[in-house]
Short mmCIF file of C-alpha atoms and ligand atoms in Angstrom, two decimals:
data_model
loop_
_atom_site.label_atom_id
_atom_site.label_comp_id
_atom_site.label_asym_id
_atom_site.label_seq_id
_atom_site.Cartn_x
_atom_site.Cartn_y
_atom_site.Cartn_z
CA MET X 23 -241.61 -210.87 -151.67
CA THR X 24 -240.61 -207.93 -149.52
CA VAL X 25 -238.94 -208.04 -146.12
CA THR X 26 -238.52 -205.53 -143.30
CA PRO X 27 -235.44 -203.34 -143.78
CA THR X 28 -233.04 -203.80 -140.88
CA ALA X 29 -229.73 -202.31 -139.77
CA PHE X 30 -227.40 -204.74 -137.98
CA LEU X 31 -224.78 -203.18 -135.73
CA GLY X 32 -221.91 -205.35 -134.58
CA THR X 33 -218.99 -207.41 -135.80
CA ALA X 34 -219.15 -209.46 -138.98
CA PHE X 35 -216.62 -211.70 -140.72
CA HIS X 36 -216.54 -212.37 -144.43
CA ALA X 37 -214.10 -213.49 -147.11
CA PRO X 38 -214.73 -211.64 -150.38
CA THR X 39 -211.43 -213.02 -151.71
CA ARG X 40 -210.18 -216.56 -151.19
CA GLY X 41 -207.72 -216.84 -148.33
CA LYS X 42 -208.36 -213.38 -146.87
CA ILE X 43 -210.66 -212.65 -143.94
CA GLU X 44 -212.17 -209.20 -143.58
CA VAL X 45 -213.30 -208.21 -140.11
CA LEU X 46 -216.10 -205.65 -140.11
CA GLU X 47 -215.78 -204.56 -136.50
CA GLY X 48 -218.70 -202.55 -135.17
CA ALA X 49 -220.01 -202.14 -138.70
CA LEU X 50 -223.54 -201.11 -139.65
CA ILE X 51 -224.98 -203.48 -142.27
CA GLU X 52 -228.21 -202.10 -143.69
CA THR X 53 -230.63 -204.27 -145.65
CA GLY X 54 -233.49 -203.25 -147.92
CA ALA X 55 -237.03 -204.40 -148.56
CA ASP X 56 -235.67 -206.51 -151.46
CA GLY X 57 -233.54 -208.56 -149.05
CA ARG X 58 -230.25 -207.15 -150.34
CA VAL X 59 -227.52 -205.28 -148.54
CA VAL X 60 -228.03 -201.54 -149.06
CA ARG X 61 -224.69 -200.50 -147.61
CA VAL X 62 -222.01 -201.47 -145.14
CA THR X 63 -220.65 -198.65 -142.97
CA PRO X 64 -217.41 -199.44 -141.13
CA GLU X 65 -217.12 -198.11 -137.59
CA ASP X 66 -214.30 -195.71 -138.46
CA VAL X 67 -216.05 -193.67 -141.16
CA PRO X 68 -217.45 -190.27 -140.12
CA GLU X 69 -221.06 -191.09 -141.16
CA HIS X 70 -221.22 -194.16 -138.90
CA ALA X 71 -222.72 -192.46 -135.83
CA ALA X 72 -225.34 -190.55 -137.83
CA ARG X 73 -226.41 -193.66 -139.72
CA VAL X 74 -226.72 -195.66 -136.52
CA LYS X 75 -228.88 -192.87 -135.07
CA THR X 76 -231.10 -192.70 -138.17
CA ALA X 77 -231.63 -196.49 -138.08
CA SER X 78 -232.32 -196.38 -134.37
CA ASP X 79 -234.81 -193.50 -134.70
CA ALA X 80 -236.58 -195.45 -137.44
CA GLY X 81 -236.82 -198.52 -135.19
CA ARG X 82 -234.71 -200.59 -137.60
CA LEU X 83 -231.59 -201.05 -135.50
CA SER X 84 -230.64 -204.56 -134.40
CA ARG X 85 -227.64 -204.57 -132.06
CA LEU X 86 -225.52 -207.71 -131.81
CA ALA X 87 -224.48 -208.72 -128.29
CA PRO X 88 -220.72 -208.62 -127.60
CA THR X 89 -220.63 -212.45 -127.81
CA GLN X 90 -222.31 -212.48 -131.24
CA VAL X 91 -220.93 -212.16 -134.77
CA LEU X 92 -222.47 -212.34 -138.23
CA ILE X 93 -221.06 -214.53 -140.97
CA PRO X 94 -222.42 -214.93 -144.52
CA GLY X 95 -224.93 -217.75 -145.10
CA LEU X 96 -223.42 -221.17 -145.76
CA VAL X 97 -223.70 -222.78 -149.19
CA ASP X 98 -224.15 -226.55 -149.49
CA LEU X 99 -223.51 -227.56 -153.09
CA HIS X 100 -224.38 -231.24 -152.81
CA ILE X 101 -227.18 -232.90 -150.85
CA HIS X 102 -229.23 -236.02 -151.52
CA ALA X 103 -232.47 -234.96 -149.87
CA PRO X 104 -234.08 -238.43 -149.86
CA GLN X 105 -231.08 -239.87 -148.02
CA PHE X 106 -231.72 -237.83 -144.88
CA PRO X 107 -233.15 -240.87 -143.02
CA GLN X 108 -229.87 -242.64 -143.78
CA LEU X 109 -227.66 -239.84 -142.37
CA GLY X 110 -225.09 -241.37 -140.04
CA LYS X 111 -225.64 -245.03 -140.91
CA ASN X 112 -224.73 -247.63 -143.56
CA LEU X 113 -221.28 -246.12 -143.94
CA HIS X 114 -219.42 -249.43 -144.00
CA LEU X 115 -219.97 -250.41 -147.65
CA PRO X 116 -218.14 -249.36 -150.82
CA LEU X 117 -220.02 -246.97 -153.13
CA TYR X 118 -221.49 -249.50 -155.56
CA ASP X 119 -222.81 -251.83 -152.83
CA TRP X 120 -224.06 -248.91 -150.74
CA LEU X 121 -226.08 -247.61 -153.70
CA GLN X 122 -227.57 -250.97 -154.62
CA LYS X 123 -228.22 -252.37 -151.14
CA CYS X 124 -229.11 -249.31 -149.05
CA THR X 125 -229.59 -246.14 -151.05
CA PHE X 126 -231.73 -247.13 -154.04
CA PRO X 127 -234.25 -249.02 -151.83
CA LEU X 128 -234.57 -245.93 -149.60
CA GLU X 129 -234.94 -243.52 -152.53
CA ALA X 130 -237.59 -245.78 -154.11
CA ARG X 131 -239.88 -245.00 -151.16
CA TYR X 132 -240.34 -241.43 -152.36
CA ALA X 133 -243.00 -242.69 -154.74
CA ASP X 134 -245.09 -242.01 -151.62
CA LEU X 135 -245.64 -238.25 -151.65
CA ALA X 136 -246.72 -237.96 -148.01
CA PHE X 137 -243.58 -239.83 -146.89
CA ALA X 138 -241.47 -237.46 -149.02
CA GLU X 139 -243.12 -234.27 -147.77
CA ASN X 140 -242.61 -235.24 -144.14
CA ILE X 141 -238.91 -236.02 -144.54
CA TYR X 142 -238.14 -233.10 -146.83
CA ARG X 143 -239.59 -230.63 -144.34
CA GLN X 144 -237.45 -232.06 -141.52
CA LEU X 145 -234.36 -231.93 -143.72
CA VAL X 146 -234.79 -228.33 -144.85
CA GLU X 147 -235.47 -227.23 -141.25
CA THR X 148 -232.32 -229.04 -140.10
CA LEU X 149 -230.16 -227.48 -142.79
CA LEU X 150 -231.48 -223.98 -142.08
CA ALA X 151 -230.84 -224.49 -138.36
CA ASN X 152 -227.23 -225.28 -139.25
CA GLY X 153 -226.89 -222.08 -141.26
CA THR X 154 -227.28 -223.41 -144.81
CA THR X 155 -228.92 -220.60 -146.75
CA THR X 156 -228.35 -221.99 -150.25
CA ALA X 157 -228.76 -225.70 -150.95
CA VAL X 158 -228.23 -227.76 -154.10
CA TYR X 159 -230.31 -230.93 -154.00
CA PHE X 160 -230.66 -234.24 -155.76
CA ALA X 161 -234.24 -235.46 -155.15
CA THR X 162 -235.35 -238.83 -156.61
CA VAL X 163 -236.77 -240.05 -159.93
CA HIS X 164 -240.29 -239.17 -158.76
CA LEU X 165 -241.75 -235.98 -160.17
CA PRO X 166 -244.35 -235.14 -157.47
CA ALA X 167 -241.87 -235.63 -154.62
CA SER X 168 -239.16 -233.65 -156.42
CA VAL X 169 -241.51 -230.70 -156.97
CA ALA X 170 -242.60 -231.03 -153.32
CA LEU X 171 -238.97 -230.60 -152.22
CA ALA X 172 -238.74 -227.39 -154.26
CA LYS X 173 -241.99 -226.16 -152.72
CA THR X 174 -240.75 -226.97 -149.21
CA CYS X 175 -237.63 -224.86 -149.79
CA LEU X 176 -239.77 -222.03 -151.11
CA ASP X 177 -242.15 -222.23 -148.14
CA LEU X 178 -239.35 -222.34 -145.57
CA GLY X 179 -237.30 -219.64 -147.31
CA GLN X 180 -234.18 -221.58 -148.31
CA ARG X 181 -232.65 -220.61 -151.65
CA ALA X 182 -232.41 -223.92 -153.46
CA TYR X 183 -231.54 -225.75 -156.64
CA VAL X 184 -233.54 -228.95 -156.96
CA GLY X 185 -233.05 -231.77 -159.44
CA ARG X 186 -235.28 -234.69 -160.34
CA VAL X 187 -232.80 -237.53 -160.69
CA ALA X 188 -232.55 -239.14 -164.13
CA MET X 189 -231.43 -242.79 -164.20
CA ASP X 190 -232.53 -245.15 -166.94
CA ASN X 191 -229.67 -247.64 -167.42
CA PRO X 192 -231.07 -251.13 -166.73
CA ASP X 193 -227.52 -252.52 -166.33
CA GLN X 194 -226.88 -250.31 -163.32
CA CYS X 195 -230.28 -249.38 -161.89
CA PRO X 196 -232.67 -251.92 -160.35
CA GLU X 197 -236.10 -252.39 -161.84
CA PHE X 198 -237.73 -251.06 -158.67
CA TYR X 199 -235.86 -247.76 -158.94
CA ARG X 200 -235.26 -246.28 -162.37
CA ASP X 201 -236.99 -244.25 -165.05
CA ALA X 202 -239.58 -246.37 -166.88
CA SER X 203 -237.83 -245.53 -170.15
CA THR X 204 -235.42 -242.96 -171.53
CA GLU X 205 -238.27 -241.02 -173.12
CA ASP X 206 -240.18 -241.06 -169.87
CA GLY X 207 -237.17 -239.81 -167.90
CA LEU X 208 -236.56 -236.99 -170.36
CA ALA X 209 -240.24 -235.96 -170.32
CA LEU X 210 -240.28 -235.96 -166.50
CA THR X 211 -237.13 -233.82 -166.46
CA ARG X 212 -238.83 -231.25 -168.70
CA ASP X 213 -241.99 -231.35 -166.58
CA HIS X 214 -239.95 -230.90 -163.41
CA ILE X 215 -238.21 -227.82 -164.80
CA ALA X 216 -241.53 -226.30 -165.88
CA GLN X 217 -243.31 -227.10 -162.60
CA VAL X 218 -240.56 -225.78 -160.33
CA ARG X 219 -240.35 -222.56 -162.33
CA ALA X 220 -244.13 -222.16 -162.14
CA LEU X 221 -244.46 -222.63 -158.36
CA PRO X 222 -246.57 -219.73 -157.07
CA GLY X 223 -244.36 -217.01 -155.56
CA ASN X 224 -241.13 -218.56 -156.85
CA GLY X 225 -239.66 -215.99 -159.26
CA GLY X 226 -236.34 -217.83 -159.54
CA PHE X 227 -235.63 -218.21 -155.81
CA VAL X 228 -235.81 -222.00 -156.17
CA GLN X 229 -234.44 -223.31 -159.43
CA PRO X 230 -234.68 -226.64 -161.23
CA VAL X 231 -231.51 -228.55 -162.08
CA VAL X 232 -230.87 -231.08 -164.85
CA THR X 233 -229.63 -234.10 -162.85
CA PRO X 234 -228.15 -237.20 -164.45
CA ARG X 235 -227.33 -239.19 -161.29
CA PHE X 236 -223.95 -240.10 -162.75
CA ILE X 237 -222.78 -241.64 -165.98
CA PRO X 238 -223.14 -245.27 -164.84
CA SER X 239 -226.87 -244.75 -164.10
CA CYS X 240 -227.66 -243.31 -167.52
CA THR X 241 -227.75 -244.52 -171.12
CA ASP X 242 -226.03 -242.46 -173.80
CA LYS X 243 -229.45 -241.50 -175.13
CA MET X 244 -230.44 -240.15 -171.72
CA LEU X 245 -227.18 -238.21 -171.30
CA ASP X 246 -227.53 -236.74 -174.78
CA GLY X 247 -231.17 -235.82 -174.17
CA LEU X 248 -230.38 -234.19 -170.84
CA GLY X 249 -227.62 -232.11 -172.44
CA ARG X 250 -230.16 -230.85 -174.97
CA ILE X 251 -232.70 -230.06 -172.24
CA ALA X 252 -230.08 -228.08 -170.32
CA ALA X 253 -229.26 -226.10 -173.47
CA ASP X 254 -232.95 -225.49 -174.32
CA THR X 255 -234.11 -224.55 -170.85
CA LYS X 256 -230.95 -222.82 -169.55
CA ALA X 257 -231.29 -224.86 -166.36
CA ILE X 258 -228.00 -225.64 -164.65
CA VAL X 259 -226.66 -229.21 -164.46
CA GLN X 260 -225.45 -231.29 -161.51
CA THR X 261 -223.97 -234.78 -161.41
CA HIS X 262 -221.28 -236.92 -159.77
CA CYS X 263 -217.87 -236.89 -161.39
CA SER X 264 -214.88 -239.22 -160.88
CA GLU X 265 -215.89 -239.91 -157.29
CA SER X 266 -214.29 -243.29 -156.58
CA ASP X 267 -211.90 -245.74 -158.22
CA TRP X 268 -214.92 -247.76 -159.32
CA GLN X 269 -216.85 -244.82 -160.86
CA HIS X 270 -213.80 -243.32 -162.52
CA GLY X 271 -212.82 -246.72 -163.91
CA TYR X 272 -216.36 -247.50 -165.12
CA VAL X 273 -216.43 -244.37 -167.28
CA LEU X 274 -212.92 -245.00 -168.64
CA ASP X 275 -214.01 -248.52 -169.61
CA ARG X 276 -217.24 -247.36 -171.23
CA TYR X 277 -215.86 -244.43 -173.25
CA GLY X 278 -212.08 -244.62 -173.14
CA LYS X 279 -212.10 -241.15 -171.60
CA SER X 280 -212.59 -239.49 -168.25
CA ASP X 281 -215.88 -238.53 -166.67
CA THR X 282 -215.13 -234.86 -167.29
CA GLN X 283 -214.48 -235.35 -171.01
CA ALA X 284 -217.49 -237.65 -171.44
CA LEU X 285 -219.83 -235.21 -169.66
CA ALA X 286 -218.51 -232.34 -171.77
CA GLY X 287 -219.25 -234.36 -174.91
CA PHE X 288 -222.90 -234.68 -173.87
CA GLY X 289 -223.31 -230.95 -173.14
CA LEU X 290 -223.34 -231.64 -169.41
CA MET X 291 -220.31 -229.55 -168.47
CA GLU X 292 -221.56 -226.00 -168.75
CA ARG X 293 -221.43 -222.72 -166.87
CA HIS X 294 -222.38 -223.32 -163.22
CA THR X 295 -222.55 -227.09 -163.66
CA VAL X 296 -221.98 -228.56 -160.18
CA LEU X 297 -219.71 -231.62 -160.20
CA ALA X 298 -219.81 -233.56 -156.97
CA HIS X 299 -216.43 -234.86 -155.79
CA ALA X 300 -214.15 -234.85 -158.87
CA ASN X 301 -211.45 -236.63 -156.88
CA PHE X 302 -209.66 -238.25 -159.81
CA ILE X 303 -209.61 -235.37 -162.31
CA SER X 304 -206.45 -234.88 -164.39
CA THR X 305 -204.83 -231.60 -165.32
CA SER X 306 -206.55 -231.74 -168.69
CA ASP X 307 -209.90 -232.35 -166.94
CA MET X 308 -209.21 -229.28 -164.82
CA GLY X 309 -208.63 -227.31 -168.03
CA THR X 310 -212.01 -228.43 -169.39
CA ILE X 311 -213.85 -227.66 -166.14
CA LYS X 312 -212.31 -224.20 -166.00
CA ARG X 313 -212.94 -223.42 -169.66
CA GLN X 314 -216.57 -224.45 -169.35
CA GLY X 315 -217.15 -222.41 -166.18
CA ALA X 316 -218.27 -225.47 -164.23
CA GLY X 317 -217.53 -225.89 -160.52
CA ILE X 318 -216.83 -228.57 -157.94
CA ALA X 319 -218.73 -229.54 -154.80
CA HIS X 320 -215.95 -230.80 -152.54
CA CYS X 321 -217.48 -233.23 -150.02
CA PRO X 322 -214.62 -234.10 -147.65
CA LEU X 323 -216.59 -236.15 -145.11
CA SER X 324 -218.24 -238.27 -147.78
CA ASN X 325 -214.91 -238.76 -149.51
CA TYR X 326 -213.49 -240.41 -146.42
CA TYR X 327 -216.10 -243.16 -146.71
CA PHE X 328 -216.69 -243.57 -150.43
CA SER X 329 -213.96 -242.00 -152.56
CA ASN X 330 -210.83 -244.06 -151.90
CA ALA X 331 -208.80 -240.84 -152.02
CA VAL X 332 -208.60 -237.21 -150.92
CA PHE X 333 -209.67 -234.54 -153.41
CA PRO X 334 -206.65 -232.46 -154.53
CA LEU X 335 -208.24 -229.24 -153.28
CA ARG X 336 -205.10 -227.12 -153.19
CA ARG X 337 -204.30 -228.01 -156.80
CA ALA X 338 -207.86 -227.27 -157.91
CA LEU X 339 -207.83 -223.87 -156.20
CA ASP X 340 -204.40 -222.96 -157.55
CA PHE X 341 -205.61 -223.99 -161.01
CA GLY X 342 -208.37 -221.40 -160.66
CA LEU X 343 -211.32 -223.77 -160.49
CA ASN X 344 -214.57 -222.74 -158.84
CA VAL X 345 -214.95 -224.86 -155.72
CA GLY X 346 -217.38 -224.91 -152.79
CA LEU X 347 -218.38 -227.47 -150.19
CA GLY X 348 -221.05 -230.15 -150.01
CA THR X 349 -222.31 -232.35 -147.20
CA ASP X 350 -223.32 -235.10 -149.67
CA ILE X 351 -225.98 -236.23 -147.22
CA SER X 352 -225.90 -239.19 -146.62
CA GLY X 353 -222.49 -240.08 -148.06
CA GLY X 354 -221.14 -237.73 -145.39
CA HIS X 355 -222.36 -238.11 -141.82
CA SER X 356 -223.09 -234.47 -141.00
CA PRO X 357 -225.70 -231.94 -142.19
CA SER X 358 -223.35 -229.08 -141.32
CA ILE X 359 -221.18 -227.17 -143.76
CA ILE X 360 -219.03 -226.01 -140.84
CA ASP X 361 -218.27 -229.67 -140.05
CA ASN X 362 -217.27 -230.11 -143.67
CA ALA X 363 -215.13 -226.97 -143.61
CA ARG X 364 -213.08 -228.37 -140.74
CA GLN X 365 -212.89 -231.75 -142.46
CA ALA X 366 -211.66 -230.05 -145.65
CA ILE X 367 -208.77 -228.65 -143.63
CA ALA X 368 -208.04 -231.99 -141.95
CA SER X 369 -208.27 -233.91 -145.24
CA SER X 370 -205.89 -231.51 -146.96
CA ARG X 371 -203.43 -232.09 -144.13
CA ALA X 372 -203.79 -235.86 -144.51
CA LEU X 373 -203.03 -235.50 -148.22
CA GLU X 374 -200.07 -233.23 -147.56
CA GLU X 375 -198.42 -235.36 -144.92
CA GLY X 376 -199.73 -238.78 -145.94
CA VAL X 377 -201.26 -241.31 -143.61
CA ASP X 378 -199.24 -244.55 -143.76
CA PRO X 379 -196.71 -244.70 -140.92
CA GLY X 380 -195.08 -247.61 -142.74
CA LEU X 381 -193.72 -245.15 -145.32
CA SER X 382 -190.87 -242.76 -144.71
CA ALA X 383 -191.90 -239.13 -144.22
CA LYS X 384 -190.55 -238.11 -147.61
CA ASP X 385 -192.64 -240.72 -149.46
CA ARG X 386 -195.76 -240.40 -147.37
CA GLY X 387 -197.58 -237.34 -148.65
CA ARG X 388 -197.94 -234.63 -151.25
CA PRO X 389 -196.09 -231.53 -150.06
CA GLY X 390 -197.79 -228.16 -150.36
CA THR X 391 -201.39 -229.38 -150.50
CA ARG X 392 -202.87 -228.00 -147.27
CA ILE X 393 -205.51 -225.32 -146.92
CA ASP X 394 -206.24 -223.33 -143.76
CA PHE X 395 -209.36 -221.99 -142.03
CA ARG X 396 -209.38 -218.86 -144.18
CA GLU X 397 -209.82 -220.87 -147.34
CA ALA X 398 -212.24 -223.28 -145.68
CA PHE X 399 -214.40 -220.32 -144.59
CA TRP X 400 -214.31 -218.87 -148.10
CA LEU X 401 -215.27 -222.26 -149.61
CA SER X 402 -218.26 -222.43 -147.22
CA THR X 403 -219.57 -219.00 -148.18
CA ARG X 404 -218.32 -216.99 -151.16
CA GLY X 405 -216.71 -219.95 -152.94
CA GLY X 406 -219.98 -221.86 -153.02
CA ALA X 407 -221.86 -218.77 -154.19
CA GLU X 408 -219.37 -218.24 -157.02
CA VAL X 409 -219.86 -221.81 -158.28
CA LEU X 410 -223.54 -220.92 -158.74
CA GLY X 411 -222.94 -217.38 -160.00
CA LEU X 412 -224.80 -215.87 -157.04
CA ASP X 413 -224.29 -212.37 -155.72
CA ALA X 414 -224.21 -213.70 -152.16
CA GLY X 415 -221.73 -214.98 -149.60
CA VAL X 416 -220.34 -211.51 -148.81
CA PHE X 417 -221.57 -208.42 -147.00
CA ARG X 418 -221.46 -205.73 -149.65
CA ALA X 419 -223.97 -203.42 -151.26
CA GLY X 420 -226.18 -205.26 -153.72
CA ALA X 421 -225.46 -208.78 -152.46
CA ALA X 422 -228.27 -210.89 -151.01
CA PHE X 423 -228.39 -210.56 -147.23
CA ASP X 424 -227.84 -214.22 -146.40
CA ALA X 425 -226.44 -214.36 -142.89
CA VAL X 426 -225.87 -216.52 -139.86
CA LEU X 427 -225.77 -215.06 -136.36
CA ILE X 428 -223.19 -217.00 -134.37
CA ASP X 429 -223.37 -216.68 -130.60
CA LEU X 430 -220.26 -217.77 -128.74
CA ALA X 431 -222.16 -217.71 -125.44
CA ALA X 432 -225.06 -219.87 -126.61
CA PRO X 433 -226.07 -222.71 -124.27
CA GLY X 434 -224.03 -225.77 -125.19
CA SER X 435 -221.36 -223.75 -127.04
CA ASN X 436 -217.96 -225.38 -127.50
CA VAL X 437 -216.47 -222.14 -128.79
CA ARG X 438 -214.64 -220.12 -126.17
CA ALA X 439 -212.96 -216.78 -126.85
CA PHE X 440 -210.58 -215.37 -124.25
CA ASP X 441 -210.11 -211.63 -123.79
CA GLY X 442 -206.56 -210.60 -124.40
CA LEU X 443 -205.67 -213.97 -125.92
CA ASP X 444 -207.82 -214.23 -129.04
CA SER X 445 -207.70 -211.88 -132.03
CA HIS X 446 -210.71 -211.57 -134.31
CA GLU X 447 -209.10 -214.03 -136.72
CA ASP X 448 -208.54 -216.42 -133.83
CA VAL X 449 -212.24 -216.23 -133.02
CA LEU X 450 -213.14 -217.06 -136.62
CA GLU X 451 -210.69 -219.97 -136.64
CA LYS X 452 -212.34 -221.25 -133.47
CA ILE X 453 -215.77 -220.92 -135.08
CA VAL X 454 -214.63 -222.93 -138.11
CA SER X 455 -213.01 -225.50 -135.82
CA THR X 456 -215.55 -225.88 -133.02
CA ALA X 457 -218.93 -224.23 -133.75
CA THR X 458 -222.01 -226.45 -133.76
CA GLN X 459 -225.70 -225.94 -134.36
CA ALA X 460 -225.88 -224.67 -130.77
CA ASN X 461 -224.02 -221.52 -131.88
CA VAL X 462 -226.41 -220.74 -134.74
CA ARG X 463 -228.78 -218.24 -133.11
CA ALA X 464 -230.53 -216.89 -136.22
CA VAL X 465 -230.42 -217.29 -140.00
CA TRP X 466 -231.55 -214.95 -142.78
CA VAL X 467 -231.97 -215.65 -146.49
CA GLU X 468 -232.46 -212.58 -148.68
CA GLY X 469 -233.31 -210.57 -145.61
CA ARG X 470 -235.99 -212.98 -144.37
CA LYS X 471 -235.42 -214.56 -140.98
CA VAL X 472 -235.78 -218.28 -141.64
CA SER X 473 -234.48 -219.87 -138.47
CA ALA X 474 -234.13 -218.64 -134.91
N1 GUN Q 5 -222.95 -241.65 -157.07
C1 GUN Q 5 -224.17 -241.89 -157.59
N2 GUN Q 5 -225.14 -241.73 -156.69
C2 GUN Q 5 -224.53 -241.36 -155.57
C3 GUN Q 5 -225.01 -241.05 -154.26
O1 GUN Q 5 -226.20 -241.08 -153.96
N3 GUN Q 5 -224.07 -240.69 -153.35
C4 GUN Q 5 -222.74 -240.65 -153.65
N4 GUN Q 5 -221.88 -240.29 -152.71
N5 GUN Q 5 -222.27 -240.96 -154.84
C5 GUN Q 5 -223.16 -241.31 -155.79
FE1 FE Q 6 -223.59 -237.51 -153.88
#
């Protein structure tokens, strides 16, 4: 697919390195027909004026208004697409009951392909409108609906990773919602991988993912078979890991080892494996995750409802783990990665300072565990891209031009910048803290405008 080369002139923010914001003030960002950044010309280099003129003469120049800035596209590493109708409700139950009573009955409805297609289209449109340019999805056990989700992403231009969910354990999965047998689930996983790869016009833009729901849902034979499929097909893996006390404890009881170690034993902890949550990982688990090149989808809103604890984000980052953010629709109540970025900051503060006023300040929290908006912004963009091994999430030559145009003056904006009071970094902090969908004026994925 080719796109129209464009030259964007204005201010952009990005975070090529964790914790450091780069402001590209008045920069010229030129994109090519392949949807990649051709070059970035800062305002203060001598060629800037000539390049702006060339782009203008060629009719390719797109000038940002003074109230607009570009940021890299947002990466959502963990979404349950079929749970979109449940977004914002049923948040009162613990994880096990929520799955059995609310979530599995909803997911079972995706046996109906027309139902699935309708909801998946609304979901992908909503995510794009919020600036999510790369999305990692769990679908359901159903093959046609799972392939339809991949096709929807392809049609609407969202880079996506889509998994058909494998779950065959009759002790944990109800009869109305599980794979008919282990063999059947493995065969459907292989078919899903083949069908997603063969979608007309795909060429790797939307990729299949090997997706054991989580260890409790799967038999050993299924987990072993899925590990072999991942190795054979080179598809990446996604699953839930040590999310709650119950899940973490279930795996310890079943194997006498942690989720991380058990997954690794089945060949399900590989390069670019996406582990949702990972709240209860030990230092030795962190060593395994790092060695294997896997990454973590931190889902701070979801964790408040279902995890019983705050993910030790600071420790994971300092350990050198790959981490990005996930909405975990519908475990979290928002489809927005920016909402999750601000929650990641707030959660890290809750962990640092503690939350129980009945304890003395010195016993209440875990000192030194906060992150700030710089790290939250990096997690939302470059951090997520690194988990997946994507050359995206930054504005530099060769990277995919995935971008979100934020307009501070959009109708309904809560972001206010004050001349003489706010630095560029202040403006970015305000965007992370207060931007909503109202501020998202346009979205590009690999140079293609996908929402406006
Ligand atoms: N663990 C297994 N399935 C799920 C799910 O759908 N959501 C969450 N948050 N955790 C899970
Ligand atoms: Fe989840």
